[in-house]
Short mmCIF file of C-alpha atoms in Angstrom, two decimals:
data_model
loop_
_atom_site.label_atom_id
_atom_site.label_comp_id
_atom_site.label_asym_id
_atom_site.label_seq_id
_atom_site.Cartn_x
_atom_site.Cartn_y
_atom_site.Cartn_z
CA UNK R 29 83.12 7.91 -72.52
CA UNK R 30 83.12 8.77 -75.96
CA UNK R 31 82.58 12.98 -74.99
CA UNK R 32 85.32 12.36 -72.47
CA UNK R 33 87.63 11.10 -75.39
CA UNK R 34 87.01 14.07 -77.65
CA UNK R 35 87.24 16.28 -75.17
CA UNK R 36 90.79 15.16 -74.62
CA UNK R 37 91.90 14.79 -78.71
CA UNK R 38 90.48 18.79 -78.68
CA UNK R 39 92.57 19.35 -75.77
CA UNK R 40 95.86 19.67 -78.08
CA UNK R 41 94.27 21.57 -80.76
CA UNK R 42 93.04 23.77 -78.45
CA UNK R 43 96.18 24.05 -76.79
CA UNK R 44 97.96 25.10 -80.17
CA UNK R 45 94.92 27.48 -81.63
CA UNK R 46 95.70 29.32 -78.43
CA UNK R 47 99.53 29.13 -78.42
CA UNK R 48 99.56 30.48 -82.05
CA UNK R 49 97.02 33.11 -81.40
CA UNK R 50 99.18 34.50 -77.99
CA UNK R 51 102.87 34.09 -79.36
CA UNK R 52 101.55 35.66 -82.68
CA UNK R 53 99.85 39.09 -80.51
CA UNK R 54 103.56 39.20 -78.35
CA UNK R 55 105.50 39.01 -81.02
CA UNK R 56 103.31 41.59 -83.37
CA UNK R 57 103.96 43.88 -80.15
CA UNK R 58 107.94 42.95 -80.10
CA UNK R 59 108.43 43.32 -76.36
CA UNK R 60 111.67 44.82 -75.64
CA UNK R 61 112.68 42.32 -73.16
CA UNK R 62 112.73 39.51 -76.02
CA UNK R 63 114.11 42.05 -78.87
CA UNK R 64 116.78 44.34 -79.03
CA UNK R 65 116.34 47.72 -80.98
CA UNK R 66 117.02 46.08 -84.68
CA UNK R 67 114.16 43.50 -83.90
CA UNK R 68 116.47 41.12 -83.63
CA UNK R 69 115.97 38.77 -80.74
CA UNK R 70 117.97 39.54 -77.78
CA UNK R 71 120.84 36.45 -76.50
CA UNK R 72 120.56 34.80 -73.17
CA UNK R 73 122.28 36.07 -70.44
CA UNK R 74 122.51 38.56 -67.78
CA UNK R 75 124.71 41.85 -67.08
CA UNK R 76 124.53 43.27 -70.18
CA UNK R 77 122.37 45.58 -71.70
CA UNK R 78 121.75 43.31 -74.89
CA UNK R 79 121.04 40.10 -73.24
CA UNK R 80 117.63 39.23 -71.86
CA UNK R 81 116.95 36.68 -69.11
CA UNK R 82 114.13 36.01 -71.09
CA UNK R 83 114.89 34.78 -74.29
CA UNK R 84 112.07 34.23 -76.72
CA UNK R 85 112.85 30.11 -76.43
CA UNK R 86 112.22 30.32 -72.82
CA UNK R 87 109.50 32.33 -73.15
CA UNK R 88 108.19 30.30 -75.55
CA UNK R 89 108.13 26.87 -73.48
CA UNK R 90 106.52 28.80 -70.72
CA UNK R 91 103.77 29.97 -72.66
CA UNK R 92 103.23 26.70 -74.48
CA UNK R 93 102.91 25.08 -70.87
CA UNK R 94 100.80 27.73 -68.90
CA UNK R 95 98.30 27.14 -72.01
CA UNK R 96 98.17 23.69 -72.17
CA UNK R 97 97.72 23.42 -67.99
CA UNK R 98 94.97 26.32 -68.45
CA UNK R 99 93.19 24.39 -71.23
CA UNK R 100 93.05 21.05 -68.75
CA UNK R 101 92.04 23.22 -66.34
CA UNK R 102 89.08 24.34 -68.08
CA UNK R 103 87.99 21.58 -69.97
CA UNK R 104 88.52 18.92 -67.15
CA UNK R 105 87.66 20.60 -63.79
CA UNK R 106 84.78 23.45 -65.54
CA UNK R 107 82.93 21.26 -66.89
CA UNK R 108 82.95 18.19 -65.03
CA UNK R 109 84.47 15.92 -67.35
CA UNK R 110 86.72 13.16 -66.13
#
């Protein structure tokens, strides 16, 4: 019980480590589908050629969540812990 219960507290950190690591390599790249030529970020919105369907909020909360679910994934169902 007590492995089981660290393995969840690490589950967060994890979680973040990763999320930091990830948004930090995208952003160093600046993706032009989240920036616009100035390296600003590009607005929200669609028909235009300066606004992204993908702003980097969006993106963001996708990423944070895709971790997170990978991370249970892992720790939960690949190694046996419950």
């Amino acid at each position: 019980m007590f492995n089981n219960l660290i393995s969840r507290e690490a589950l967060s950190i994890v979680s973040i480590f990763i999320f930091i690591m990830l948004f930090g390599i995208i952003n160093a790249f600046r993706p032009s589908i989240i920036y616009n030529k100035d390296l600003s970020f590009r607005r929200f919105g669609i028909g235009y050629k300066n606004k992204t369907v993908v702003p980097i909020w969006l993106f963001a909360i996708i990423l944070a969540i895709l971790i997170y679910v990978g991370v249970i994934y892992i720790f939960e169902y690949k190694t046996g812990l419950e």
